[in-house]
Short mmCIF file of C-alpha atoms in Angstrom, two decimals:
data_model
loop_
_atom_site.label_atom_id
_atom_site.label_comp_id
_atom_site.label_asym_id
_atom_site.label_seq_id
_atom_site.Cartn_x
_atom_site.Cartn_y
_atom_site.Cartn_z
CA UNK A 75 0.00 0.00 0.00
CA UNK A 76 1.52 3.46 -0.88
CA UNK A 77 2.20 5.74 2.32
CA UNK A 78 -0.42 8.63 2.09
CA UNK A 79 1.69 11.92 1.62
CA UNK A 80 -0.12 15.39 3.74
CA UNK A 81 0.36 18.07 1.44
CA UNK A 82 0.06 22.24 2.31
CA UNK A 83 0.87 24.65 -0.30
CA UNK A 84 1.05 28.01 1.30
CA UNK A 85 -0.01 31.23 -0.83
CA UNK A 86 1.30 34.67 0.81
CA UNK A 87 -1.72 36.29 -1.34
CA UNK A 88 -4.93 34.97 -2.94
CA UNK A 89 -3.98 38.09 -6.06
CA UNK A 90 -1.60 35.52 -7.15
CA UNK A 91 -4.11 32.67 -7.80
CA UNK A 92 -7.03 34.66 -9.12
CA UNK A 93 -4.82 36.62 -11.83
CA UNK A 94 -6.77 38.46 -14.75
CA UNK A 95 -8.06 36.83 -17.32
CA UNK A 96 -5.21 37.94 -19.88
CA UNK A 97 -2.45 36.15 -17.07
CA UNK A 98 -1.45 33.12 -17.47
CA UNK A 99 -2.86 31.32 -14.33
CA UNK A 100 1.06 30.07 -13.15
CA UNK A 101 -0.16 29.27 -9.07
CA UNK A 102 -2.89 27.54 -9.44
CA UNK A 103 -2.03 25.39 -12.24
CA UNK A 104 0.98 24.73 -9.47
CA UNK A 105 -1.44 23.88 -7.15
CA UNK A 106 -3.56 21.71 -9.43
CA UNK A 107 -0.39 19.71 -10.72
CA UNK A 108 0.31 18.56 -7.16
CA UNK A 109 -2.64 15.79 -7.18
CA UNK A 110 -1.03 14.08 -10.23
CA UNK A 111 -4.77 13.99 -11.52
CA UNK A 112 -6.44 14.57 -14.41
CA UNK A 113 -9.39 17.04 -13.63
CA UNK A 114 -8.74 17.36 -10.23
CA UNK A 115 -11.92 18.41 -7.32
CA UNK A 116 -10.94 21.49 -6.17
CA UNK A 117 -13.21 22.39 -2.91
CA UNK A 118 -13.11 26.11 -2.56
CA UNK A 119 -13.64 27.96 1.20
CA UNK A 120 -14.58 31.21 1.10
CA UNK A 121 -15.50 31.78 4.84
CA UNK A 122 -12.54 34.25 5.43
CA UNK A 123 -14.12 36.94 3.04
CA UNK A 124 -17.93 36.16 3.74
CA UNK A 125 -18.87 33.55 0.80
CA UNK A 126 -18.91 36.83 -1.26
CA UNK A 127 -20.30 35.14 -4.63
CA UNK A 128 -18.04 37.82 -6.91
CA UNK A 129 -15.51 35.26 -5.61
CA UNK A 130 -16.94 32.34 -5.86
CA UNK A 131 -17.87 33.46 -9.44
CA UNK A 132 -14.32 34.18 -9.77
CA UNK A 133 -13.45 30.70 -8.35
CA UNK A 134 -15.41 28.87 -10.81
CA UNK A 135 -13.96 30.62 -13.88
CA UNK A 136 -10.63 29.69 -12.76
CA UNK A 137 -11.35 26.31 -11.94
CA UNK A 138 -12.62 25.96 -16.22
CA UNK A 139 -8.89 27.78 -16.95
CA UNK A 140 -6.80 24.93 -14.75
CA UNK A 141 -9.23 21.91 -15.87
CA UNK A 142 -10.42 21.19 -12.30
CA UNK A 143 -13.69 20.60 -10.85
CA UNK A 144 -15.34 22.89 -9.04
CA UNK A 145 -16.61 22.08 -5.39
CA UNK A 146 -17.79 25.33 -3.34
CA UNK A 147 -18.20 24.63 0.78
CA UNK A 148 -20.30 27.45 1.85
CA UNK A 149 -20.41 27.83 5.45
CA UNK A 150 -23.33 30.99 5.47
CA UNK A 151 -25.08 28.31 3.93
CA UNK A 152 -23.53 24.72 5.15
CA UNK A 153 -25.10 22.14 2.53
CA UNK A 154 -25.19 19.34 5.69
CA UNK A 155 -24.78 19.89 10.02
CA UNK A 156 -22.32 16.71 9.36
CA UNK A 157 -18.47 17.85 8.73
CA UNK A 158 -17.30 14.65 7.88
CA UNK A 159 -19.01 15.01 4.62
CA UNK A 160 -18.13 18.52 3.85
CA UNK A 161 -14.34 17.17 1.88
CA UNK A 162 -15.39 14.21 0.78
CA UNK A 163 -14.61 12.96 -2.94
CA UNK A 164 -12.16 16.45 -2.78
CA UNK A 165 -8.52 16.09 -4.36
CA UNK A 166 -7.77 19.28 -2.96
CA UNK A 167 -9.47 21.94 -0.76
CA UNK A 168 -8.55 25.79 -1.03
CA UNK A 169 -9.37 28.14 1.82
CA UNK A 170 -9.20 31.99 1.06
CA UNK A 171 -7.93 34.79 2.71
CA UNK A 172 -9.53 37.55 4.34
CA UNK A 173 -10.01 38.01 8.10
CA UNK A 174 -8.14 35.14 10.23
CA UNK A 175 -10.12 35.47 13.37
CA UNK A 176 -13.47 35.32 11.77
CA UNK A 177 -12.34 32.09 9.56
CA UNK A 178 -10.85 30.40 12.60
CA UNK A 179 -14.54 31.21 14.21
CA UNK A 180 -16.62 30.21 11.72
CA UNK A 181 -14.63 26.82 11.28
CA UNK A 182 -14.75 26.50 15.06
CA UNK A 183 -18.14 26.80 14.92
CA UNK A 184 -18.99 24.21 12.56
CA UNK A 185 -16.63 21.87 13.17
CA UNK A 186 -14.03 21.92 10.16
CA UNK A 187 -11.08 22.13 11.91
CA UNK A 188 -11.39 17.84 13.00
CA UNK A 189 -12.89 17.71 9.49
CA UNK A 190 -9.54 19.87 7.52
CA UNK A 191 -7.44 17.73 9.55
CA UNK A 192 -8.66 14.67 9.08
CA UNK A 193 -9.08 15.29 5.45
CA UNK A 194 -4.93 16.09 5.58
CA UNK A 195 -4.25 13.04 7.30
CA UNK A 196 -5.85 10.99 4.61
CA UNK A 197 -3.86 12.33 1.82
CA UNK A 198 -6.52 15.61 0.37
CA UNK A 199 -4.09 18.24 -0.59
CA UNK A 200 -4.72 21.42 2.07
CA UNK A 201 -3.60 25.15 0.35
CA UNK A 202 -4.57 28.10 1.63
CA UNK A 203 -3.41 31.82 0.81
CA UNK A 204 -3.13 34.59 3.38
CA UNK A 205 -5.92 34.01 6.24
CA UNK A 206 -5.85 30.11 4.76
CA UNK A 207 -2.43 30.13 5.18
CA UNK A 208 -2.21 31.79 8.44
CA UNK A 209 -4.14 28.72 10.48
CA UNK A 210 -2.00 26.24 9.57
CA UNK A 211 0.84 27.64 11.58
CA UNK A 212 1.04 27.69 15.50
CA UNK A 213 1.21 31.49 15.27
CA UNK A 214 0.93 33.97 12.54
CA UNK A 215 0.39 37.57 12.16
CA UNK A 216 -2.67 39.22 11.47
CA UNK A 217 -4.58 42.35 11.11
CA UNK A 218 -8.20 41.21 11.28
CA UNK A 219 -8.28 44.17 13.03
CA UNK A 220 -7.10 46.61 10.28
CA UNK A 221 -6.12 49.13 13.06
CA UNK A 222 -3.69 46.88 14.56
CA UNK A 223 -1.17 43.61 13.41
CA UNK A 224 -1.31 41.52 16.14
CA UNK A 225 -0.13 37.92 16.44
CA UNK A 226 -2.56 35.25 16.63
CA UNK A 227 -2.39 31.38 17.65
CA UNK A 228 -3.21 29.06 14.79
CA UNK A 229 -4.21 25.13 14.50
CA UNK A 230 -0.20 23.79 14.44
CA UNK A 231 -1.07 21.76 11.30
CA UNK A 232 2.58 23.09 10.57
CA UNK A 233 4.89 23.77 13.14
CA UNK A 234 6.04 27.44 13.64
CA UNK A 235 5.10 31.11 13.24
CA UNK A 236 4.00 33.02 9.77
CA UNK A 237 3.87 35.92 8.80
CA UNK A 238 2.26 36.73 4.81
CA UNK A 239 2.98 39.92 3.03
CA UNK A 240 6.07 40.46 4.21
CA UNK A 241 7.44 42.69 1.45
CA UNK A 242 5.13 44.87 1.38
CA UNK A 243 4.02 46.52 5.08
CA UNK A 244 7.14 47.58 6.81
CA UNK A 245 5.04 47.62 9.92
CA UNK A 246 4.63 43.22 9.45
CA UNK A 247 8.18 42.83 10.07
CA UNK A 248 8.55 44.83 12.84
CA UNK A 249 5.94 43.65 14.82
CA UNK A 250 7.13 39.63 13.95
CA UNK A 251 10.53 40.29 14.60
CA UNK A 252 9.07 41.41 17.91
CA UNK A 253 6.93 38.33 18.62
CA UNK A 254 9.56 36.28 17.61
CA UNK A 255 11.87 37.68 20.75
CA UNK A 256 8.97 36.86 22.57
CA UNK A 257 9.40 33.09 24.51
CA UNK A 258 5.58 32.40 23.26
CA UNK A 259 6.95 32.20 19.37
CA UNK A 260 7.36 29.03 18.36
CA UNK A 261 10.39 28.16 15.69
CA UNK A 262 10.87 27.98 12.86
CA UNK A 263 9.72 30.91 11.69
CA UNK A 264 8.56 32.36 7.61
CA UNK A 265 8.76 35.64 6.29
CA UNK A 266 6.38 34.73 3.52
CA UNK A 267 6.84 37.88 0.43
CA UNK A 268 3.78 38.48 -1.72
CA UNK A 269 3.13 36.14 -5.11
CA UNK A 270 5.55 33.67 -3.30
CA UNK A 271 4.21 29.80 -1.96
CA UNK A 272 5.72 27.41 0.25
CA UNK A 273 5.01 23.59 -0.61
CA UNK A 274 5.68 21.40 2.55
CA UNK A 275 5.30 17.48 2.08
CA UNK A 276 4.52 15.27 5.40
CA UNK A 277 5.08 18.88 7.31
CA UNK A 278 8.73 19.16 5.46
CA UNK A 279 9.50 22.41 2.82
CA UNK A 280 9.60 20.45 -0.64
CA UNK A 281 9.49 24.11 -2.05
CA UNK A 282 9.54 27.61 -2.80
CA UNK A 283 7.76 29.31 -5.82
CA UNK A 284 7.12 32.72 -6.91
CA UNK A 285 5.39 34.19 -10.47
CA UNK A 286 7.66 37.08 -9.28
CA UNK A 287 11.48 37.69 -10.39
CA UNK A 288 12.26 39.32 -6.74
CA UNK A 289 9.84 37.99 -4.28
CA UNK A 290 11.76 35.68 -1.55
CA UNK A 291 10.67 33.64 1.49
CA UNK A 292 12.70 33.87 4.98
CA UNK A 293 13.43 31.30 7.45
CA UNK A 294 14.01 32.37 10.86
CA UNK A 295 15.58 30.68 13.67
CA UNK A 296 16.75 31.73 17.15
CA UNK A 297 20.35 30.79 17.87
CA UNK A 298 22.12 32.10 21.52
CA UNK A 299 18.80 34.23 22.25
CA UNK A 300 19.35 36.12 18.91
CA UNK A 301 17.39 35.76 15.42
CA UNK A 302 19.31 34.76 12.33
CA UNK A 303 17.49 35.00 9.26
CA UNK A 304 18.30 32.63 5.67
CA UNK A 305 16.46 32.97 2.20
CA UNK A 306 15.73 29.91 0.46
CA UNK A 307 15.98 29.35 -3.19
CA UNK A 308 12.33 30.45 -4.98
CA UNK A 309 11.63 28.99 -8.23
CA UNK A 310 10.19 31.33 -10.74
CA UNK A 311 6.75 29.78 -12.40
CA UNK A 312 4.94 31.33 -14.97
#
């Protein structure tokens, strides 16, 4: 019997899946390629930004570009009270970004986190992209708040602490380079740039890509009570 592999693919931004019409779709054709299927299901969770159907319309025009199957889990409108069901017959289930504290609530609330986790266990492929990203970790940074970034404590699907659009708030990096001096941080720790995603493999980084020419990923470690800071190779796509 062939070992089930847990898959995450990590997206600093949602921007760089849904891409305009006229761009070549380079992430989630990524994303699709790691089933190894032909027409793969791709469940898309939109609880983050409200089930807003402009992206859910957006969703299912995407899903025609990559050759996948469309599968929409709407949890304003949950099609069963059972969560078991809600990834079943999925190859691969996408959660979008938007606010991280009402996702993690609304999951809480109906009982997807067992569900997500269960469904990663058996081998369904797990990406998310900002807020979708963010839970996976044990702590990320957030402004679901948009007066404040603030960290926030995730589900440890992954170990360590996250922190998405790196590149482009200098007010993210200061305030994780401050949580990471803090002793709740937990290690290692990813400075995750925009249009940049992180592929781990049974919780391991298999790789780096970016559809940009500069965008990087950081790896942060603490070493004699000080942070030391490595970039990893990022393959260009698209």
């Amino acid at each position: 019997m062939t070992a089930v592999s847990r898959q995450f693919f990590g997206i600093s931004d949602s921007a760089s899946l849904f891409v305009a019409d006229d761009a070549e779709p380079a992430m989630a054709k990524k994303l699709v390629s790691l089933s190894k299927k032909t027409n793969p299901v791709v469940c898309y969770v939109g609880a983050a930004k409200g089930d807003r159907q402009d992206r859910i319309t957006e969703f299912l025009t995407l899903a025609e570009r990559i050759d996948a199957v469309p599968h929409v889990l709407s949890l304003f409108n949950p099609p069963t009270g059972d969560p078991s069901l809600f990834f079943a017959g999925v190859d691969i289930v996408f959660i979008d970004g938007g606010s991280t504290r009402n996702l993690m609530a609304i999951f809480e609330e109906w009982g997807v986190v067992d569900a997500l986790r269960d469904a990663y266990e058996e081998g369904v492929i797990i990406a998310g992209a900002s807020a979708g990203l963010n839970i996976m970790f044990d702590w990320n940074i957030t402004d679901s708040v948009k007066s404040e970034l603030a960290p926030l404590q995730g589900y440890g699907f992954l170990n360590g602490s996250v922190c998405v659009h790196y590149d482009v708030n200098p007010g993210r990096q200061s305030i994780f380079q401050d949580f990471l001096a803090n002793s709740e941080a937990v290690f290692p720790a990813f400075a995750i740039d925009e249009e940049v995603a992180i592929h781990f493999e049974n919780e391991n980084i298999r790789s780096v890509v970016s559809i940009s020419d500069t965008a990087g990923l950081q790896q942060i470690s603490k070493q004699n009570g000080a942070l030391v800071s490595s970039r990893f190779t990022v393959q260009r796509i698209g």
